[in-house]
PDB file of C-alpha atoms and ligand atoms in Angstrom:
ATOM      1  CA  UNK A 606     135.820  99.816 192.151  1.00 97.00           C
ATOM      2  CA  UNK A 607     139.105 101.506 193.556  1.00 98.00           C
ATOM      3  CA  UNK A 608     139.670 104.169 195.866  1.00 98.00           C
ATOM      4  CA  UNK A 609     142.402 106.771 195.348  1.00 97.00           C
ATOM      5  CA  UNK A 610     143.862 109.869 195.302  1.00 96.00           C
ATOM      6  CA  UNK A 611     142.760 112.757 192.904  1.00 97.00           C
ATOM      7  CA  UNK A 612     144.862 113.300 189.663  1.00 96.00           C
ATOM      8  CA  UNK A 613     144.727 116.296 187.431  1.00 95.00           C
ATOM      9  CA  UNK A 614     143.194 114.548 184.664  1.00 95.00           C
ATOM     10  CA  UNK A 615     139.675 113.555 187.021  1.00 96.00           C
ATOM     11  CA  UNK A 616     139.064 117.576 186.481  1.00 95.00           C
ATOM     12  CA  UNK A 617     136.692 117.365 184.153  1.00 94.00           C
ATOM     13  CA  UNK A 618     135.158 114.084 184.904  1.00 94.00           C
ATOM     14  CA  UNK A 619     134.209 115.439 188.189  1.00 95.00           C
ATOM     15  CA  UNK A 620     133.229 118.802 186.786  1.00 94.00           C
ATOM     16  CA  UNK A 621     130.637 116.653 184.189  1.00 92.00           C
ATOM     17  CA  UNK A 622     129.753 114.860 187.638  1.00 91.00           C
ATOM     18  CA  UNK A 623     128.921 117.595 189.791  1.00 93.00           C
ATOM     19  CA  UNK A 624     126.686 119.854 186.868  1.00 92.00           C
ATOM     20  CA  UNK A 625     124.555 116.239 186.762  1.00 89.00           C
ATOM     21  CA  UNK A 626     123.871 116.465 190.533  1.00 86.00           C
ATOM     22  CA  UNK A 627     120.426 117.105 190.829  1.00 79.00           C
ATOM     23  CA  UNK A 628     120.063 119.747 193.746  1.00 77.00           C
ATOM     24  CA  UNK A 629     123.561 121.199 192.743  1.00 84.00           C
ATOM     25  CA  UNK A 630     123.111 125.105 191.453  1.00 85.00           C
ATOM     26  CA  UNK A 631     125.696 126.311 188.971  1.00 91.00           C
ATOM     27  CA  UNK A 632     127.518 128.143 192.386  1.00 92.00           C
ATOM     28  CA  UNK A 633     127.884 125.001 194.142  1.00 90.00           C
ATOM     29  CA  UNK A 634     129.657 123.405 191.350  1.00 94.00           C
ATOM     30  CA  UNK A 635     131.605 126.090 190.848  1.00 95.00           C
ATOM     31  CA  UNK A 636     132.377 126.345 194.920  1.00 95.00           C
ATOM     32  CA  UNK A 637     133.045 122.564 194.414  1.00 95.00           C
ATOM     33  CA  UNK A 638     135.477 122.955 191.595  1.00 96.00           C
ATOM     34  CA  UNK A 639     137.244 125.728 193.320  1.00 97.00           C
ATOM     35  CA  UNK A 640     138.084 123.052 195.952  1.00 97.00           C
ATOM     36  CA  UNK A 641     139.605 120.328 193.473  1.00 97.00           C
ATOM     37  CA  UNK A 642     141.406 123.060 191.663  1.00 97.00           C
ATOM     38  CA  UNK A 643     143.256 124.281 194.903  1.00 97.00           C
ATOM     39  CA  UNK A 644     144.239 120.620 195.411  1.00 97.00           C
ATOM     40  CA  UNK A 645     145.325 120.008 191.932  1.00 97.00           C
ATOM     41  CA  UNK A 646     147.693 122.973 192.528  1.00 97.00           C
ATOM     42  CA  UNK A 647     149.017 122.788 196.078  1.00 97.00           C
ATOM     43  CA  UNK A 648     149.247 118.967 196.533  1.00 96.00           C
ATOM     44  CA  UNK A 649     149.409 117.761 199.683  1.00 94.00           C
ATOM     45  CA  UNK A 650     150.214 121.539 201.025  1.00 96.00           C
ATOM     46  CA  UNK A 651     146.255 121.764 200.442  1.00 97.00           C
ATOM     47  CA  UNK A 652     144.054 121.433 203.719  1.00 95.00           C
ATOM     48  CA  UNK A 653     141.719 119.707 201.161  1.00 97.00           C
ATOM     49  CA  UNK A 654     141.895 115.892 201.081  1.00 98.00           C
ATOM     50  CA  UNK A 655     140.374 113.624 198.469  1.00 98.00           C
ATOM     51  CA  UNK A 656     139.007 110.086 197.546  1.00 98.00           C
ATOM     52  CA  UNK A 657     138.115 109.107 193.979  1.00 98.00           C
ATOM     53  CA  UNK A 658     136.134 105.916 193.400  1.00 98.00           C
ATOM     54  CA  UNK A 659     136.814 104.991 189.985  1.00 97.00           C
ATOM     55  CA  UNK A 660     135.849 101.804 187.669  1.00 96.00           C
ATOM     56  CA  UNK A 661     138.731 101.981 184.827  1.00 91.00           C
ATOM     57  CA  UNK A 662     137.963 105.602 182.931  1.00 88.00           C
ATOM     58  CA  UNK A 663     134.598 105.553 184.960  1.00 92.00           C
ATOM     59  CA  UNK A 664     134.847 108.484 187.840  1.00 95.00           C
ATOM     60  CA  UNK A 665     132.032 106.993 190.328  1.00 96.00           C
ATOM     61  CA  UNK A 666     132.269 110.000 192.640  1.00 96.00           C
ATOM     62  CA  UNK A 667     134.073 111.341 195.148  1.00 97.00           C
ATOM     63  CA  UNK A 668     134.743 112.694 198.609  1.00 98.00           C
ATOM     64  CA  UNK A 669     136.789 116.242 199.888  1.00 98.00           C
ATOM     65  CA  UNK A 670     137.215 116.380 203.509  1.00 98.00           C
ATOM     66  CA  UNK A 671     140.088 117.580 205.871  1.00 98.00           C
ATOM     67  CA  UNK A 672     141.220 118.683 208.986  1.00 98.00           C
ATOM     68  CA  UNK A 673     139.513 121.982 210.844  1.00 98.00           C
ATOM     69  CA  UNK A 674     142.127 124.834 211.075  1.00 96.00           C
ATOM     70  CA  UNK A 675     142.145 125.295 215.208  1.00 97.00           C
ATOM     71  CA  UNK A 676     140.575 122.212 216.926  1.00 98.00           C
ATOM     72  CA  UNK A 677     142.584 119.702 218.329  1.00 97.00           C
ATOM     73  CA  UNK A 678     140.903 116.383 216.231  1.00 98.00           C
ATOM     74  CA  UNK A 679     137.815 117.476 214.409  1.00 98.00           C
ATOM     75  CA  UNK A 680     137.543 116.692 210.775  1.00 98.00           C
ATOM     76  CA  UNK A 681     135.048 118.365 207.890  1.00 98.00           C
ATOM     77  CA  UNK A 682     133.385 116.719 205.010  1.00 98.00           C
ATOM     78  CA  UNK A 683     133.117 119.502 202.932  1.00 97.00           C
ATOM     79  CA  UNK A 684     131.780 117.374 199.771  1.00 96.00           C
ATOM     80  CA  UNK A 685     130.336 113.528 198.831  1.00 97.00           C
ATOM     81  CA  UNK A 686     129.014 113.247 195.351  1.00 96.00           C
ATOM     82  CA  UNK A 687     128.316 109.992 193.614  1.00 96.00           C
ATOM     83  CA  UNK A 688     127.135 110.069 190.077  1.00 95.00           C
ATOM     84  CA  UNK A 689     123.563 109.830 188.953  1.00 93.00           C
ATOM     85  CA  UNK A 690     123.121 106.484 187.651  1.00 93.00           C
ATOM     86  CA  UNK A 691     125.814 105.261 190.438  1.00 95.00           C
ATOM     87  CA  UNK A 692     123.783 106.133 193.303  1.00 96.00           C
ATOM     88  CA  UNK A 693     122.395 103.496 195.727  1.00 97.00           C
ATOM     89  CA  UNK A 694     125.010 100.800 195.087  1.00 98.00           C
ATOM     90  CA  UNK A 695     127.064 101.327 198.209  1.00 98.00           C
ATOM     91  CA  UNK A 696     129.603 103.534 196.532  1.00 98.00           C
ATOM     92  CA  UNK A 697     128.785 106.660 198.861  1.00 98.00           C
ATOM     93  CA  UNK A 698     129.375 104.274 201.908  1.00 98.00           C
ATOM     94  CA  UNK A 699     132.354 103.099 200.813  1.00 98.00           C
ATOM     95  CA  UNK A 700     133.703 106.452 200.560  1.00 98.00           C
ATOM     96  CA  UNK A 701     132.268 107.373 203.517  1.00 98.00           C
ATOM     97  CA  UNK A 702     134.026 104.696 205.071  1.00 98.00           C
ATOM     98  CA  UNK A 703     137.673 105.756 203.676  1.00 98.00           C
ATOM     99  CA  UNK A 704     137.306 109.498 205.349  1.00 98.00           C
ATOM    100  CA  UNK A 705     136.634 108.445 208.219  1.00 98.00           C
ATOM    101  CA  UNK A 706     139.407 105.833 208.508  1.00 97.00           C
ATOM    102  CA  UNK A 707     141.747 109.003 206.775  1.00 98.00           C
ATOM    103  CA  UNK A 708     140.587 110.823 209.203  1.00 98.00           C
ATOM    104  CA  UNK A 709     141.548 108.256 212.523  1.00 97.00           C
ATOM    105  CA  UNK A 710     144.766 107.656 210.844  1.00 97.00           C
ATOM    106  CA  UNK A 711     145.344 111.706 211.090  1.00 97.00           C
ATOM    107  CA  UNK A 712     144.595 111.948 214.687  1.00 97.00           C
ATOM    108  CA  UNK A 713     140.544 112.826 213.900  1.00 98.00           C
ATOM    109  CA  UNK A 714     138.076 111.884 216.258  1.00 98.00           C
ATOM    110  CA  UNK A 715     134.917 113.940 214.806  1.00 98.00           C
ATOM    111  CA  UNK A 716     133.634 114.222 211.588  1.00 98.00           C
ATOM    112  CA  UNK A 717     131.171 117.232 210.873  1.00 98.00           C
ATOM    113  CA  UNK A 718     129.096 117.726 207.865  1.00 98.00           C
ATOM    114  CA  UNK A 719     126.934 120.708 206.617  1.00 97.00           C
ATOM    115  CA  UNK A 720     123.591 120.206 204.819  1.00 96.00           C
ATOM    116  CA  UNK A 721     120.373 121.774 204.655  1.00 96.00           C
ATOM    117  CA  UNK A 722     117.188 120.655 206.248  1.00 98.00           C
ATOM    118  CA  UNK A 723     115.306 121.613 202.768  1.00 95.00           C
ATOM    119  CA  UNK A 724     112.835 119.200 200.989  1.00 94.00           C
ATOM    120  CA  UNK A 725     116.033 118.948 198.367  1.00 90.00           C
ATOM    121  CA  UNK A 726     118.546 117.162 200.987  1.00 94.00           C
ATOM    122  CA  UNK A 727     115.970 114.576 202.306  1.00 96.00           C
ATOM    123  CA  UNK A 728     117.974 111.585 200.242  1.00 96.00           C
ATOM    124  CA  UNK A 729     121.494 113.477 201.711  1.00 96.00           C
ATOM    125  CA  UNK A 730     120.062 113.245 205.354  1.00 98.00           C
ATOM    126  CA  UNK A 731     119.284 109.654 204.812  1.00 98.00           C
ATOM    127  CA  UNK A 732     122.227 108.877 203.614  1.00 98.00           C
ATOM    128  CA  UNK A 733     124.393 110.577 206.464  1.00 98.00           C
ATOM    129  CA  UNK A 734     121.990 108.896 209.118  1.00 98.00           C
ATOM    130  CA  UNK A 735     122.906 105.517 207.775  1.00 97.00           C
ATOM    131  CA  UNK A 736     126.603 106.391 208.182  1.00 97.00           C
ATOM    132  CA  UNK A 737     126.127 106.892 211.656  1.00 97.00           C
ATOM    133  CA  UNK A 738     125.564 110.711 211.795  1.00 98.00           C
ATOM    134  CA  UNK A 739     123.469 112.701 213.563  1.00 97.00           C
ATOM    135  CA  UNK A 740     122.103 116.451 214.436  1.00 98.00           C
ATOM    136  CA  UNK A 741     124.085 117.996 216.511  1.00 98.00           C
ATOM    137  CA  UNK A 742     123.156 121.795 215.824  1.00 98.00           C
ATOM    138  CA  UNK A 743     120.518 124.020 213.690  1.00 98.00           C
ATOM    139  CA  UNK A 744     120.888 127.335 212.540  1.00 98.00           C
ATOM    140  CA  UNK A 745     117.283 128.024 212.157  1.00 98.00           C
ATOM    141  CA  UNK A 746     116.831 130.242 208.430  1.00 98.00           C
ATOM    142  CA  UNK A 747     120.270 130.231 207.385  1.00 98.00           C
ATOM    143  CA  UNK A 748     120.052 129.424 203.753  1.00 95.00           C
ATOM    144  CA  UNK A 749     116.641 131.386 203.433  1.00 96.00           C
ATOM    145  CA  UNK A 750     113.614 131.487 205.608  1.00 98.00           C
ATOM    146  CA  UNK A 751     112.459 128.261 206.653  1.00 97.00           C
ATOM    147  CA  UNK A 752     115.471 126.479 205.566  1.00 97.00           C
ATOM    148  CA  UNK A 753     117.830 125.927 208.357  1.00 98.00           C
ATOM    149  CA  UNK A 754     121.652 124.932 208.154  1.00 98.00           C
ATOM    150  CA  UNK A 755     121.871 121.781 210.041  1.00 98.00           C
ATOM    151  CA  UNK A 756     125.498 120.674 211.176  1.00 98.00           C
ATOM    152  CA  UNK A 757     126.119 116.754 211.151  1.00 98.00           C
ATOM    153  CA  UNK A 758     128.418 115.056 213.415  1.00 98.00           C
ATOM    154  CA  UNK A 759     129.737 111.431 214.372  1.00 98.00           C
ATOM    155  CA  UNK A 760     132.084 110.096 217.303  1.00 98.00           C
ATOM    156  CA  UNK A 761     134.460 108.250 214.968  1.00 97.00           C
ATOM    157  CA  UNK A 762     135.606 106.097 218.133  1.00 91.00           C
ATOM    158  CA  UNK A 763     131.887 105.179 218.565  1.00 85.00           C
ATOM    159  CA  UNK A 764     129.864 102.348 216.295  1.00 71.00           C
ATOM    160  CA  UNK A 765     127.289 103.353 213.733  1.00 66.00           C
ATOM    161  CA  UNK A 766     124.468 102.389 216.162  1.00 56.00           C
TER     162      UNK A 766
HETATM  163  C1  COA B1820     124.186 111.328 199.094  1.00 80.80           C
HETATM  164  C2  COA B1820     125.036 110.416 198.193  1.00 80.80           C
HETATM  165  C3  COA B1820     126.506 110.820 198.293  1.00 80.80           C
HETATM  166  C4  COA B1820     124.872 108.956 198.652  1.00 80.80           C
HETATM  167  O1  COA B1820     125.723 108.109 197.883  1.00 80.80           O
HETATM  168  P1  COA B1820     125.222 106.656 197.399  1.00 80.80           P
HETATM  169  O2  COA B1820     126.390 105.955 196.797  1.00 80.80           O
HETATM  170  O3  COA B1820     124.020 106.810 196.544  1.00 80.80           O
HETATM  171  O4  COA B1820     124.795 105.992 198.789  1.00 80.80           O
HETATM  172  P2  COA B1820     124.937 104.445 199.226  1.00 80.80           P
HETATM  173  O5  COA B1820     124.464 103.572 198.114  1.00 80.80           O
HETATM  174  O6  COA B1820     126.304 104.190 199.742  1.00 80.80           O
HETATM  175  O7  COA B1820     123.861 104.407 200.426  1.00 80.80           O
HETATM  176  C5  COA B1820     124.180 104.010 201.744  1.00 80.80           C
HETATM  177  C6  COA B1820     122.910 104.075 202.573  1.00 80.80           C
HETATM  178  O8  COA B1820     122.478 105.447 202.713  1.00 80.80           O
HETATM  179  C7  COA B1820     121.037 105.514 202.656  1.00 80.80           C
HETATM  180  N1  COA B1820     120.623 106.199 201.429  1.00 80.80           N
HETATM  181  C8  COA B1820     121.412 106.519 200.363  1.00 80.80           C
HETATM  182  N2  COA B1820     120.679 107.147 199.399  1.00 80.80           N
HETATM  183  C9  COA B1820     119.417 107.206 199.876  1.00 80.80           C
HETATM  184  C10 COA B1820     118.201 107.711 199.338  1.00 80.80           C
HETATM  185  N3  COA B1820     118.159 108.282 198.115  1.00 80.80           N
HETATM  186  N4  COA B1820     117.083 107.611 200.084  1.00 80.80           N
HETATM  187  C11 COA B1820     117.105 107.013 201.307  1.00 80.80           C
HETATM  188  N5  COA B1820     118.238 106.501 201.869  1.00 80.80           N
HETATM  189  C12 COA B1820     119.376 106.612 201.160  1.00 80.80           C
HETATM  190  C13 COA B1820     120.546 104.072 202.633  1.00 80.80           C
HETATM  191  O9  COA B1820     120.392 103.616 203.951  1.00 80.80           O
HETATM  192  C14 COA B1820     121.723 103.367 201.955  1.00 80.80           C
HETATM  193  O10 COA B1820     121.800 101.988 202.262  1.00 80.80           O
HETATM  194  P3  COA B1820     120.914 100.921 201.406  1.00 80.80           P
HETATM  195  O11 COA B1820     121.074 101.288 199.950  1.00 80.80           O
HETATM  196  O12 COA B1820     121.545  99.615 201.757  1.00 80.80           O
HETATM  197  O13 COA B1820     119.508 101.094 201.873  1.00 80.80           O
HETATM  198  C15 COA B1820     124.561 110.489 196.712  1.00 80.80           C
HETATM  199  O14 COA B1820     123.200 110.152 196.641  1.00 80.80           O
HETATM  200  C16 COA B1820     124.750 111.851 196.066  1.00 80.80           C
HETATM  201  O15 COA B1820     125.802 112.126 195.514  1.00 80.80           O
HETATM  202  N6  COA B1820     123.705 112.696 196.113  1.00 80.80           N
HETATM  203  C17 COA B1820     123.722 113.996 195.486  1.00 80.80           C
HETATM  204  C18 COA B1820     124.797 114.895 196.023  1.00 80.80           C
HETATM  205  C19 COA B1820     124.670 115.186 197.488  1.00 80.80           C
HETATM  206  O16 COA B1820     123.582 115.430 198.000  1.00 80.80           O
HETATM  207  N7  COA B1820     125.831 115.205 198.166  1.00 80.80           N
HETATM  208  C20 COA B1820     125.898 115.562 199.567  1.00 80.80           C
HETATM  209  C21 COA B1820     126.090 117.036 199.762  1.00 80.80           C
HETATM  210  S1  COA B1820     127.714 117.565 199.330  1.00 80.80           S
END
């Protein structure tokens, strides 16, 4: 597996990718898309940073993340998707692994993610607590009632605990 930088020709790979995602609706791809499409086009103008892991011709998934317009050293993951049949093999980690030593390199000392605390994201909370994450705020209802945003976050100068 390699790690690199988006090219235009991943586009529809990824797109393929992300409508496979279980617990992805057809906005969220879109949302996702919009994303790759802005980096395709601005290059490294774009606030959006990504990592590819590929086999050969084989996208395995990928990760967008970037600086936060006005704080000094806080970084967002805005998207991780590995594919289906992928999944559980350490790929996620890996790519994980790469933002967050982007992110150091940059100046980052923070990483923040987004999720949900529905039924749906159980795996995706699992997944960011192995990495080292943890709660650090709830927005009680914010997706619908009962469904609360929950925001992420991990020291990136502290171990994964
Ligand atoms: C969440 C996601 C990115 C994880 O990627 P992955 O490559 O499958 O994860 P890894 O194999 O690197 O897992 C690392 C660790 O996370 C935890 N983990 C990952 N998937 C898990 C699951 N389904 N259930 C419980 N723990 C899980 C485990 O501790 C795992 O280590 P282990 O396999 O040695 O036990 C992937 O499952 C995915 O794309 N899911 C759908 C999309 C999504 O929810 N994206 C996040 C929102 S944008």
């Amino acid at each position: 597996m390699v790690l690199r930088d988006l090219r235009e020709t991943d586009r529809e790979a990824l797109a393929a990718t992300l409508r496979r995602t279980d617990g992805f609706r057809q906005d969220d791809v879109e949302v996702a898309l919009e994303l790759i499409d802005e980096r395709l086009e601005k290059g490294e103008r774009s606030e959006y940073q990504f990592i590819v892991a590929a086999e050969g011709d084989d996208l395995l998934g990928y990760a967008c993340y970037g600086p936060i317009p006005l704080t000094e050293s806080s970084f967002d993951l805005y998207w991780i998707v590995v594919a289906p049949r992928h999944q559980r093999k350490g790929v996620g980690r890996a790519l994980m692994r790469r933002v967050e030593e982007s992110a150091v390199r940059q100046g980052g000392r923070r990483v923040y993610i987004d999720t949900s605390s529905g039924d749906a994201y159980v795996d995706t909370r699992a997944f960011y607590t192995a990495a080292g994450y943890s709660e650090v705020a709830r927005f009680p209802d914010f997706y619908r009632e009962g469904e609360a945003k929950l925001v992420y976050s991990r020291d990136l100068s502290a171990g994964r605990g």
